XYZ file of C-alpha atoms in Angstrom:
738
model
C -75.093 62.727 38.817
C -71.626 61.294 38.147
C -68.617 63.521 38.861
C -65.195 63.723 40.513
C -65.298 65.264 43.971
C -61.665 64.891 44.964
C -58.287 63.989 43.460
C -55.546 62.340 45.492
C -52.308 61.804 43.528
C -52.993 58.838 41.210
C -56.616 58.317 42.285
C -59.858 60.210 42.228
C -62.994 60.063 44.404
C -66.156 59.859 42.313
C -69.676 60.684 43.349
C -71.862 58.175 41.485
C -75.504 58.971 42.222
C -74.681 59.704 45.843
C -72.228 56.828 46.282
C -68.539 57.624 46.816
C -66.159 55.391 44.833
C -62.365 55.722 44.613
C -60.990 54.949 41.145
C -57.479 55.124 39.685
C -56.829 58.310 37.744
C -55.088 57.721 34.412
C -54.434 60.068 31.521
C -55.731 57.607 28.978
C -59.070 57.810 30.801
C -59.829 61.496 31.379
C -62.914 62.445 33.324
C -65.365 62.497 30.342
C -64.137 59.087 29.136
C -64.318 57.565 32.616
C -67.795 59.012 33.140
C -68.882 57.430 29.848
C -67.451 54.052 30.960
C -69.358 54.272 34.249
C -72.595 55.178 32.491
C -72.186 52.288 30.008
C -71.579 49.838 32.868
C -74.636 51.034 34.797
C -76.696 50.956 31.621
C -75.693 47.338 30.982
C -76.857 46.417 34.495
C -80.173 48.261 34.123
C -80.969 46.939 30.633
C -79.867 43.374 31.471
C -78.020 43.004 28.188
C -75.543 40.730 30.011
C -78.090 37.928 29.703
C -77.307 37.797 25.951
C -73.706 39.055 25.985
C -71.457 39.800 28.980
C -68.822 41.675 26.944
C -69.903 44.999 28.480
C -69.340 43.669 31.972
C -65.941 42.272 31.052
C -64.808 45.541 29.458
C -65.934 47.519 32.510
C -63.988 45.096 34.740
C -60.758 45.614 32.744
C -61.143 49.399 33.160
C -62.186 49.600 36.834
C -60.572 46.546 38.401
C -62.203 44.034 40.712
C -63.023 46.013 43.866
C -64.115 49.168 41.953
C -66.225 46.981 39.643
C -68.250 45.845 42.656
C -68.355 49.313 44.228
C -69.726 50.956 41.041
C -72.168 48.089 40.607
C -73.486 48.597 44.131
C -74.219 52.255 43.268
C -77.245 50.767 41.531
C -77.566 48.025 44.115
C -80.780 46.380 43.023
C -79.653 45.986 39.396
C -76.203 44.684 40.396
C -77.635 42.100 42.813
C -80.106 41.034 40.118
C -77.160 40.509 37.777
C -75.307 38.473 40.411
C -78.441 36.431 41.094
C -78.802 35.664 37.381
C -75.270 34.280 37.174
C -75.690 32.474 40.514
C -78.537 30.542 38.896
C -76.358 29.824 35.862
C -73.632 28.540 38.164
C -76.118 26.364 40.110
C -77.351 24.712 36.904
C -73.848 24.079 35.567
C -72.712 22.749 38.936
C -75.683 20.348 39.092
C -74.671 18.816 35.752
C -71.305 17.802 37.191
C -70.507 15.307 39.963
C -69.130 17.719 42.549
C -70.337 17.774 46.162
C -70.882 20.788 48.383
C -68.982 20.442 51.635
C -68.522 24.054 52.766
C -70.864 25.995 55.016
C -71.313 28.719 52.365
C -71.293 28.572 48.572
C -68.401 30.778 47.477
C -69.300 33.969 45.582
C -65.973 33.786 43.703
C -67.360 31.036 41.459
C -70.295 33.234 40.444
C -68.060 36.207 39.595
C -65.839 33.885 37.564
C -68.939 32.757 35.665
C -70.151 36.363 35.260
C -66.839 37.517 33.720
C -66.095 34.462 31.581
C -65.678 35.616 27.945
C -63.668 34.252 25.035
C -63.047 37.714 23.547
C -62.058 39.477 26.793
C -59.793 37.256 28.883
C -59.728 38.141 32.614
C -57.232 36.695 35.104
C -58.187 37.596 38.648
C -58.416 35.988 42.102
C -62.098 36.520 42.748
C -61.821 35.401 46.369
C -60.821 38.964 47.309
C -63.218 40.862 45.067
C -65.546 41.714 47.992
C -62.874 42.959 50.405
C -64.693 46.308 50.724
C -68.250 44.936 50.511
C -70.422 42.679 52.650
C -70.226 39.154 51.225
C -73.181 37.819 53.266
C -75.765 39.037 50.785
C -73.927 37.453 47.884
C -73.571 34.092 49.687
C -77.269 34.179 50.494
C -78.099 34.761 46.833
C -76.006 31.699 46.006
C -77.987 29.697 48.552
C -81.250 31.015 47.081
C -80.137 30.076 43.581
C -79.270 26.530 44.671
C -82.580 26.247 46.506
C -84.423 27.502 43.438
C -82.747 24.803 41.364
C -82.885 21.841 43.780
C -86.377 22.272 45.238
C -88.006 21.422 41.881
C -85.701 18.374 41.767
C -86.781 17.325 45.275
C -90.535 17.756 44.773
C -91.112 14.790 42.383
C -88.969 12.575 44.622
C -91.092 13.560 47.613
C -94.298 12.972 45.678
C -93.215 9.439 44.759
C -92.074 8.723 48.353
C -88.437 8.234 47.293
C -85.312 8.944 49.302
C -83.494 12.272 48.982
C -80.126 10.633 49.634
C -78.736 11.428 46.180
C -79.616 15.112 46.576
C -78.117 15.120 50.081
C -74.865 13.714 48.656
C -74.644 16.656 46.255
C -75.660 19.588 48.466
C -75.366 18.204 52.005
C -77.842 17.254 54.738
C -78.052 20.794 56.124
C -79.186 22.342 52.829
C -81.738 19.583 52.211
C -83.243 20.280 55.647
C -83.503 23.975 54.723
C -85.041 23.259 51.320
C -87.651 20.989 52.901
C -88.721 23.634 55.385
C -89.200 26.114 52.529
C -92.054 23.867 51.346
C -93.592 22.885 54.736
C -96.913 21.552 53.382
C -95.249 19.154 50.955
C -92.677 18.156 53.581
C -95.385 17.302 56.118
C -97.163 15.107 53.577
C -93.809 13.498 52.615
C -92.887 12.652 56.230
C -96.343 11.199 56.890
C -96.107 9.099 53.734
C -92.734 7.656 54.758
C -93.898 6.989 58.333
C -97.081 5.353 57.031
C -95.066 3.052 54.768
C -93.296 1.587 57.838
C -96.647 0.838 59.438
C -98.044 -0.559 56.199
C -95.274 -3.159 55.948
C -95.387 -3.768 59.745
C -91.880 -2.492 60.406
C -91.055 -0.646 63.609
C -90.367 3.025 62.976
C -87.602 5.051 64.615
C -86.091 8.515 64.270
C -82.856 6.990 62.968
C -84.649 4.982 60.292
C -86.624 8.020 59.121
C -83.526 10.244 59.020
C -81.446 7.625 57.196
C -84.162 6.972 54.620
C -84.544 10.670 53.811
C -80.877 11.705 53.822
C -79.000 8.417 53.386
C -77.303 5.933 55.712
C -74.286 8.202 56.225
C -76.449 10.843 57.907
C -76.623 11.228 61.674
C -79.745 11.905 63.666
C -79.907 15.540 64.875
C -76.830 16.431 62.781
C -75.080 19.743 63.420
C -76.447 22.720 61.500
C -79.795 21.100 60.725
C -82.835 23.334 60.404
C -84.503 23.236 63.863
C -87.997 23.055 62.374
C -86.908 20.071 60.268
C -85.755 18.117 63.324
C -88.849 19.103 65.281
C -91.229 17.994 62.527
C -89.350 14.752 61.910
C -89.449 13.870 65.604
C -93.145 14.786 65.854
C -94.162 12.579 62.914
C -92.050 9.668 64.214
C -93.604 9.837 67.683
C -97.129 10.035 66.271
C -96.542 6.988 64.072
C -94.959 5.107 66.994
C -98.154 5.557 68.987
C -100.197 4.274 66.045
C -97.951 1.210 65.711
C -98.192 0.334 69.410
C -101.906 -0.312 69.123
C -102.328 -1.270 65.458
C -99.590 -3.898 65.309
C -101.047 -5.780 68.281
C -104.585 -5.627 66.867
C -103.481 -6.751 63.413
C -101.636 -9.859 64.657
C -104.700 -12.001 63.921
C -105.007 -10.530 60.415
C -101.318 -11.210 59.849
C -101.706 -14.938 60.605
C -103.192 -15.745 57.210
C -102.845 -19.117 55.489
C -102.152 -17.242 52.252
C -99.068 -15.432 53.601
C -95.645 -17.060 53.659
C -94.150 -14.527 56.098
C -95.844 -13.569 59.386
C -94.646 -10.505 61.288
C -96.049 -10.624 64.827
C -95.572 -8.261 67.780
C -95.971 -8.297 71.542
C -95.941 -5.384 73.980
C -92.598 -4.787 75.727
C -92.545 -1.775 78.031
C -92.674 1.397 75.936
C -92.138 -0.474 72.687
C -92.821 -3.723 70.874
C -90.937 -6.969 70.332
C -91.028 -8.583 66.920
C -91.322 -12.235 65.887
C -90.867 -13.072 62.201
C -92.053 -16.493 61.001
C -90.823 -17.230 57.471
C -92.563 -20.328 56.091
C -90.384 -20.192 52.975
C -87.740 -21.880 55.144
C -89.844 -25.075 54.847
C -88.470 -26.509 51.608
C -91.531 -28.697 50.870
C -94.506 -26.336 50.179
C -97.100 -29.014 50.986
C -96.074 -28.923 54.676
C -96.518 -25.187 55.068
C -100.309 -25.148 55.390
C -100.360 -27.660 58.260
C -97.655 -25.738 60.130
C -99.531 -22.471 59.537
C -102.727 -23.929 60.994
C -100.827 -25.156 64.042
C -99.013 -21.846 64.668
C -102.229 -19.902 64.155
C -103.744 -21.820 67.063
C -100.523 -21.524 69.107
C -100.401 -17.724 68.662
C -104.151 -17.201 69.018
C -103.706 -16.172 72.649
C -100.581 -14.375 73.888
C -97.724 -14.015 71.408
C -94.241 -14.513 72.791
C -91.596 -12.913 70.598
C -88.999 -15.221 72.157
C -90.860 -18.335 70.914
C -88.504 -20.077 68.496
C -90.067 -23.567 68.527
C -91.277 -23.096 64.940
C -87.661 -22.926 63.733
C -86.878 -26.394 65.104
C -90.028 -27.759 63.410
C -88.882 -26.300 60.082
C -85.466 -27.941 60.482
C -86.965 -31.324 61.382
C -89.341 -31.300 58.376
C -86.562 -30.381 55.955
C -84.298 -33.140 57.245
C -87.028 -35.797 57.047
C -87.874 -34.790 53.462
C -84.191 -35.035 52.486
C -84.025 -38.591 53.856
C -87.343 -39.685 52.318
C -88.333 -37.884 49.122
C -91.750 -39.613 48.995
C -93.108 -37.688 51.996
C -95.605 -34.921 51.145
C -97.711 -34.482 54.309
C -97.255 -35.045 58.029
C -99.515 -38.110 57.782
C -96.809 -39.756 55.609
C -94.221 -39.649 58.409
C -93.936 -42.822 60.522
C -91.783 -43.868 63.477
C -89.057 -45.218 61.134
C -88.580 -41.759 59.613
C -88.447 -40.269 63.091
C -85.860 -42.830 64.217
C -83.713 -42.079 61.162
C -83.968 -38.385 62.002
C -82.817 -39.035 65.557
C -79.818 -41.111 64.446
C -78.717 -38.464 61.947
C -79.085 -35.643 64.484
C -77.006 -37.461 67.100
C -74.004 -37.181 64.777
C -74.063 -33.377 64.676
C -76.236 -31.932 67.461
C -76.343 -31.845 71.269
C -78.846 -34.145 72.903
C -80.616 -31.214 74.573
C -81.280 -29.588 71.164
C -82.639 -32.868 69.806
C -85.046 -33.104 72.742
C -86.217 -29.519 72.148
C -86.855 -30.249 68.462
C -88.742 -33.484 69.172
C -90.824 -31.796 71.872
C -91.957 -29.130 69.374
C -92.769 -31.788 66.764
C -94.682 -33.819 69.358
C -96.812 -30.766 70.200
C -97.459 -30.150 66.491
C -98.668 -33.733 65.968
C -100.982 -33.536 68.947
C -102.737 -30.670 67.208
C -102.789 -32.432 63.817
C -104.287 -35.577 65.359
C -106.962 -33.613 67.266
C -110.398 -32.479 66.149
C -109.128 -28.890 66.070
C -107.083 -29.577 62.909
C -108.792 -27.566 60.159
C -106.073 -27.793 57.502
C -108.331 -30.007 55.298
C -105.264 -32.140 54.519
C -104.739 -35.877 55.307
C -104.980 -36.251 59.070
C -102.281 -38.318 60.890
C -103.661 -41.380 62.726
C -100.910 -41.388 65.358
C -98.074 -39.317 66.725
C -94.780 -40.935 65.624
C -92.783 -38.735 68.032
C -94.617 -40.170 71.070
C -92.753 -43.474 70.707
C -89.417 -41.853 71.518
C -88.524 -41.353 75.181
C -85.381 -39.672 76.458
C -84.087 -41.250 79.684
C -82.442 -38.923 82.242
C -83.298 -35.932 80.088
C -82.231 -33.445 82.759
C -78.647 -34.673 82.594
C -78.344 -33.554 78.993
C -79.120 -29.924 79.730
C -76.120 -27.710 80.320
C -75.929 -26.694 83.962
C -75.382 -23.011 84.640
C -71.990 -22.629 86.382
C -71.434 -20.397 89.378
C -68.855 -17.621 89.161
C -65.510 -18.543 90.781
C -64.121 -16.252 93.463
C -61.137 -15.443 91.242
C -63.406 -14.125 88.477
C -65.609 -12.161 90.916
C -62.602 -10.426 92.488
C -61.062 -9.396 89.162
C -64.407 -8.369 87.653
C -65.340 -6.252 90.688
C -62.203 -4.163 90.181
C -63.235 -3.403 86.573
C -66.934 -2.621 87.025
C -66.134 1.071 87.532
C -65.781 1.306 83.746
C -69.526 0.672 83.400
C -72.076 3.441 83.932
C -73.983 3.824 87.200
C -77.141 2.056 85.997
C -75.208 -0.990 84.765
C -73.381 -1.289 88.082
C -76.701 -1.084 89.948
C -78.230 -3.852 87.814
C -75.194 -6.073 88.390
C -75.428 -5.506 92.144
C -79.138 -6.434 92.118
C -78.299 -9.650 90.258
C -75.524 -10.527 92.703
C -77.354 -9.652 95.925
C -80.861 -10.972 95.186
C -80.423 -13.700 92.541
C -83.278 -12.224 90.490
C -83.786 -13.158 86.841
C -83.157 -10.708 83.979
C -86.806 -9.886 83.246
C -87.585 -9.484 86.944
C -84.886 -6.806 87.265
C -85.768 -5.061 83.996
C -89.422 -4.655 85.056
C -88.901 -3.455 88.633
C -91.638 -0.938 89.472
C -91.559 2.440 91.217
C -93.049 1.023 94.467
C -90.575 -1.887 94.602
C -89.078 -0.847 97.965
C -90.932 -1.716 101.190
C -90.047 -1.168 104.816
C -89.760 -4.487 106.662
C -90.969 -5.093 110.209
C -87.384 -5.271 111.454
C -85.656 -1.980 112.260
C -83.687 -0.658 109.314
C -84.476 -3.600 107.056
C -85.753 -3.066 103.509
C -87.492 -5.501 101.183
C -87.469 -5.500 97.385
C -90.788 -6.343 95.737
C -90.896 -7.810 92.217
C -92.984 -10.051 89.947
C -91.416 -13.534 89.355
C -92.602 -13.830 85.736
C -91.340 -17.401 85.275
C -93.596 -18.766 88.024
C -96.342 -16.138 87.731
C -98.889 -18.478 86.138
C -98.276 -21.168 88.780
C -98.552 -18.603 91.585
C -101.932 -17.477 90.272
C -103.152 -21.078 89.995
C -102.095 -21.710 93.602
C -103.708 -18.534 94.893
C -100.368 -16.902 95.771
C -99.891 -13.174 95.300
C -98.190 -11.976 92.129
C -95.374 -10.185 93.975
C -92.434 -11.813 95.724
C -90.296 -10.009 98.322
C -86.653 -10.415 99.371
C -84.512 -8.547 101.886
C -81.759 -6.287 100.541
C -78.974 -4.211 102.072
C -79.440 -0.559 102.980
C -76.740 0.383 100.460
C -78.587 -1.299 97.579
C -81.904 0.213 98.693
C -80.390 3.702 98.584
C -79.113 3.183 95.029
C -82.526 1.921 93.897
C -84.144 5.040 95.406
C -81.851 7.219 93.280
C -82.828 5.245 90.180
C -86.524 5.687 91.011
C -86.017 9.458 91.260
C -83.929 9.621 88.066
C -86.592 7.874 85.964
C -89.588 9.766 87.372
C -90.003 12.201 84.449
C -89.914 9.432 81.833
C -92.383 7.312 83.818
C -94.866 10.184 83.950
C -94.429 10.963 80.273
C -95.126 7.374 79.196
C -97.454 6.441 82.109
C -95.356 3.366 82.932
C -94.177 2.228 86.402
C -90.775 0.743 85.463
C -87.735 2.326 87.121
C -85.207 1.282 84.471
C -86.987 3.200 81.716
C -84.373 5.328 79.934
C -83.950 7.491 76.841
C -80.755 8.432 75.017
C -80.467 11.577 72.930
C -81.875 11.016 69.472
C -83.610 7.765 70.451
C -87.023 6.885 71.802
C -87.554 5.703 75.375
C -86.709 2.034 75.941
C -86.624 -0.610 78.650
C -83.423 -1.947 80.198
C -81.597 -4.221 77.726
C -79.991 -6.894 79.905
C -78.434 -8.618 76.883
C -76.511 -5.423 76.088
C -75.294 -5.233 79.705
C -74.059 -8.849 79.489
C -72.230 -7.973 76.261
C -70.499 -5.023 77.951
C -69.415 -7.176 80.914
C -68.012 -9.837 78.566
C -66.107 -7.100 76.708
C -64.498 -6.161 80.041
C -63.615 -9.818 80.618
C -61.958 -10.052 77.197
C -60.222 -6.684 77.611
C -58.555 -7.642 80.901
C -58.352 -11.404 80.143
C -60.269 -12.492 83.240
C -59.974 -16.291 83.359
C -61.262 -19.069 85.592
C -59.045 -21.508 87.503
C -58.423 -23.561 84.343
C -57.044 -20.526 82.512
C -59.984 -20.130 80.104
C -61.726 -16.780 79.535
C -64.935 -16.572 81.550
C -68.221 -16.132 79.680
C -70.671 -14.175 81.848
C -74.474 -14.610 81.870
C -77.021 -13.096 84.261
C -78.135 -16.553 85.472
C -74.674 -17.193 86.909
C -75.311 -14.553 89.586
C -78.372 -16.488 90.764
C -76.367 -19.732 90.927
C -73.460 -18.030 92.696
C -75.799 -16.629 95.357
C -77.243 -20.116 95.963
C -73.789 -21.686 96.309
C -72.679 -19.015 98.796
C -75.847 -19.486 100.852
C -75.433 -23.279 100.953
C -71.768 -23.013 101.936
C -72.770 -20.650 104.743
C -75.310 -23.119 106.111
C -78.600 -21.862 104.600
C -81.554 -24.229 105.039
C -83.728 -25.544 102.233
C -86.646 -23.293 103.173
C -84.401 -20.227 103.246
C -83.262 -20.985 99.704
C -86.842 -21.580 98.534
C -87.895 -18.213 99.948
C -84.901 -16.310 98.529
C -85.348 -17.723 95.019
C -89.136 -17.508 94.964
C -89.596 -21.219 94.161
C -92.885 -23.016 94.785
C -91.291 -26.346 95.838
C -87.982 -27.791 97.030
C -87.070 -29.909 93.986
C -84.881 -27.311 92.270
C -83.192 -26.376 95.547
C -82.289 -30.022 96.166
C -80.597 -30.091 92.761
C -78.530 -27.111 93.855
C -77.461 -28.974 97.002
C -76.311 -31.924 94.872
C -74.373 -29.642 92.538
C -72.601 -27.903 95.432
C -71.674 -31.295 96.928
C -70.136 -32.437 93.640
C -68.393 -29.051 93.331
C -66.820 -29.502 96.753
C -65.585 -32.937 95.663
C -64.113 -31.456 92.497
C -62.286 -28.796 94.508
C -60.062 -31.473 96.092
C -58.688 -32.333 92.658
C -55.214 -32.995 91.304
C -54.413 -29.266 91.316
C -55.310 -29.073 95.011
C -52.852 -31.853 95.950
C -50.179 -30.366 93.703
C -50.456 -26.979 95.428
C -50.507 -28.523 98.930
C -47.694 -31.106 98.594
C -45.961 -30.366 95.250
C -47.122 -33.829 94.154
C -48.521 -35.010 90.823
C -51.795 -36.926 91.065
C -53.567 -38.033 87.902
C -57.345 -37.908 87.496
C -57.348 -41.708 87.288
C -55.718 -41.956 90.719
C -58.349 -39.703 92.359
C -61.381 -40.954 90.426
C -62.055 -43.848 92.825
C -61.940 -41.659 95.971
C -65.142 -40.184 97.388
C -65.256 -36.780 99.090
C -64.683 -38.281 102.536
C -61.885 -40.545 101.255
C -60.132 -37.574 99.683
C -60.204 -35.787 103.043
C -58.654 -38.847 104.726
C -56.048 -39.070 101.969
C -55.173 -35.429 102.614
C -54.765 -36.151 106.367
C -52.530 -39.196 105.679
C -50.327 -37.125 103.384
C -50.059 -34.424 106.053
C -49.072 -36.984 108.712
C -46.658 -38.781 106.368
C -48.377 -42.135 106.826
C -48.283 -42.903 103.102
C -44.696 -41.845 102.471
C -42.626 -44.176 100.282
C -39.280 -43.784 98.525
C -39.331 -40.483 96.574
C -43.068 -39.847 97.026
C -46.387 -41.033 98.503
C -48.619 -44.056 97.889
C -52.323 -43.656 96.945
C -53.241 -47.351 97.261
C -56.472 -47.922 99.209
C -56.068 -49.915 102.392
C -59.020 -52.114 101.500
C -57.063 -53.464 98.507
C -54.907 -55.562 100.824
C -51.123 -55.831 101.106
C -48.908 -54.135 98.526
C -47.986 -56.604 95.738
C -45.096 -54.536 94.410
C -42.797 -55.059 97.406
C -41.944 -58.599 96.317
C -40.938 -57.484 92.820
C -37.511 -56.465 91.605
C -38.971 -53.091 90.564
C -40.867 -51.591 93.473
C -42.622 -48.172 93.473
C -41.003 -46.808 90.305
C -43.372 -48.761 88.064
C -46.410 -48.750 90.393
C -49.599 -46.894 89.268
C -50.230 -45.816 92.883
C -46.967 -43.852 93.179
C -47.408 -40.098 93.659
C -44.217 -38.078 93.277
C -43.349 -34.460 92.451
C -40.864 -31.743 91.487
C -38.886 -31.797 94.732
C -37.946 -35.449 94.080
C -36.744 -34.785 90.524
C -32.950 -34.610 91.381
C -33.114 -38.052 92.993
C -34.971 -39.564 90.038
C -32.403 -38.083 87.647
C -29.563 -39.686 89.646
C -31.371 -43.012 89.530
C -31.889 -42.608 85.778
C -28.198 -41.813 85.181
C -27.099 -44.745 87.355
C -29.466 -47.079 85.556
C -28.216 -45.882 82.137
C -24.640 -46.626 83.276
C -25.749 -50.027 84.582
C -27.324 -50.863 81.215
C -24.093 -49.935 79.370
C -22.053 -52.197 81.657
C -24.438 -55.129 81.141
C -24.334 -54.706 77.346
C -20.493 -54.542 77.364
C -20.379 -57.719 79.497
C -22.554 -59.561 76.977
C -20.407 -58.304 74.101
C -17.158 -59.469 75.795
C -18.411 -63.042 75.954
C -19.820 -62.695 72.428
C -23.528 -63.141 73.344
C -25.714 -61.605 70.607
C -29.279 -62.530 71.702
C -29.000 -60.974 75.173
C -32.191 -58.923 74.630
C -34.235 -62.036 75.442
C -32.495 -62.569 78.787
C -34.597 -61.961 81.921
C -31.820 -59.945 83.572
C -31.581 -57.549 80.595
C -35.353 -57.162 80.310
C -35.701 -56.347 84.022
C -32.984 -53.688 83.887
C -34.465 -52.174 80.709
C -37.912 -52.070 82.297
C -36.498 -50.225 85.316
C -34.721 -47.744 82.983
C -37.990 -47.039 81.143
C -39.799 -46.490 84.474
C -37.174 -43.965 85.641
C -37.208 -42.129 82.301
C -41.017 -41.966 82.280
C -41.107 -40.480 85.807
C -38.433 -37.858 84.975
C -40.218 -36.797 81.767
C -43.591 -36.568 83.544
C -42.203 -34.399 86.368
C -40.301 -32.118 83.973
C -43.359 -31.682 81.767
C -45.636 -30.784 84.687
C -43.049 -28.415 86.168
C -42.604 -26.589 82.858
C -46.356 -26.080 82.420
């Protein structure tokens, strides 16, 4: 029944099939006319004639107005919502044909109403944003979402079936909606995720949650993005973890299959804590294809046992082969290379490469030839009769390797003040490096039972595996673990780290205390290289420089060297150093002693004498003095025994009597003179007096009309003295300014 139940001035309350609706009361629309309009509107909704022509809807809207149009429509709720849903689908299709992108949380219902009431014959101008002021807009927004899902899911399905990315769809409708659409088709989504994960394993690429997320939704997407469907994230994480477990075992087992002579790219893996480390060998980098088979046979034997992902010897072999082929285009196989080609290679490398890198390259090539000349060579190619790299010997090879420097006190003091900017774990690792001198891998793989109580009261020992000497320890029947004493403070911090990592250790059944996991990432081992990068960023940020004024470049090995230097300077014996460092002999320790001795000699340098006496000593003046002689020189300077006019003399007593005293120019032009800033006023007075003296001499020659006076001994002596004074003044001023 449709009737008026109440009139209030210019409006009337209508009862439309049990629903109360307030409509404006106008004379042009008496009750019978208005009733007929309402019935026509409801009839249009029930018969769905709007699908062919929406004129009826538009005419009803012009009569009732926006809010009443919705209210009357909701009196037959199911039919009105069906009408809205129809136009929501029309809007979704039209929107998909354009290039717009959805960025809002909800799809606005105003666009659908604008589409519903768009008619050339009946023009409507209305702000549809406020059309639902008296109705719940949630249902309408949901219908919009359903319409978009109904349109885009059929678009997504063929992409999923072909294993393609959904990034283009995500750009149009957003990551959140794609995650919802996927969970509306869970069976297809599960198969899609497994297909993507399997493709990583098939091409031997390590999988991760970030890679999976970015492939599906595009590189701009973030892992665990806000608003994502929880079931989507859960399923994605589950599939990634399952595939990770498969890769951990399969990649190691398939290393042998990967090392095929018919493949030009080998992707090899080794176990590294919870994950894997990758080594890629690209034989396409060898420019001459005929060499590739021999190198493949050699590397197949080299990697037949344990694969080391850090092994980069193959790269130096590739470089050497390419260079030799460039110099001699007739070479096709390794058997064609002779010692002349190798010598040419060495001469060319010395122009552009450090000697240590040349030795590394030649060592790798020498190892390759030993295999090619042996009976184990199964390349079926011409076999070399000799090893041309054996004829080259590098004398004093150790001197060419760059020695790891120890950290100066100045750098340590400034860096210690800035370490608070690092997190607690990074500070703990740095303290372990500094206090124990352990290597990076030894710290990264510390185990849960690494702390032991020593036999002395209150003392604690740290137990670790010295991986660098592990093989030698086993050969010599020494236990795998080495132990060093640590402070109680460090032991307490390590205990906290052991407790903090307990849950992760149980979950992954691993003993390592520096196992960690960040949100959105899988569990990983300590990355020492990343820690070094963060410390160097601090050094650059605060411009921490060494004594020469250059920015310090930190490496973990420097802590080990610094500990050794401090122990030697505090009187540590050779055996104490051997024990602390875990060495098996004294040879390396003796090298450290020699380095510290030379470092002490270098400390008494020109800067030292300048700071102590405000004197300028050149490197040439100090070069001939040993460490003991420099100490004696320092004592003589302190006692004033070597004082001369305006400075000190550095002449050695064993050189005999001073030869400059009998000359007209004494110390001013002597290479042994050592002067400084405090003598500058006197040297300036001498320079001014000498300049005046030269002017007087020249005027005297001009008065007696002598033109060739420049050849006179008197003039030359005075000019030489003037040049000596000027040189000393300029040198002092330059050093004082710097």
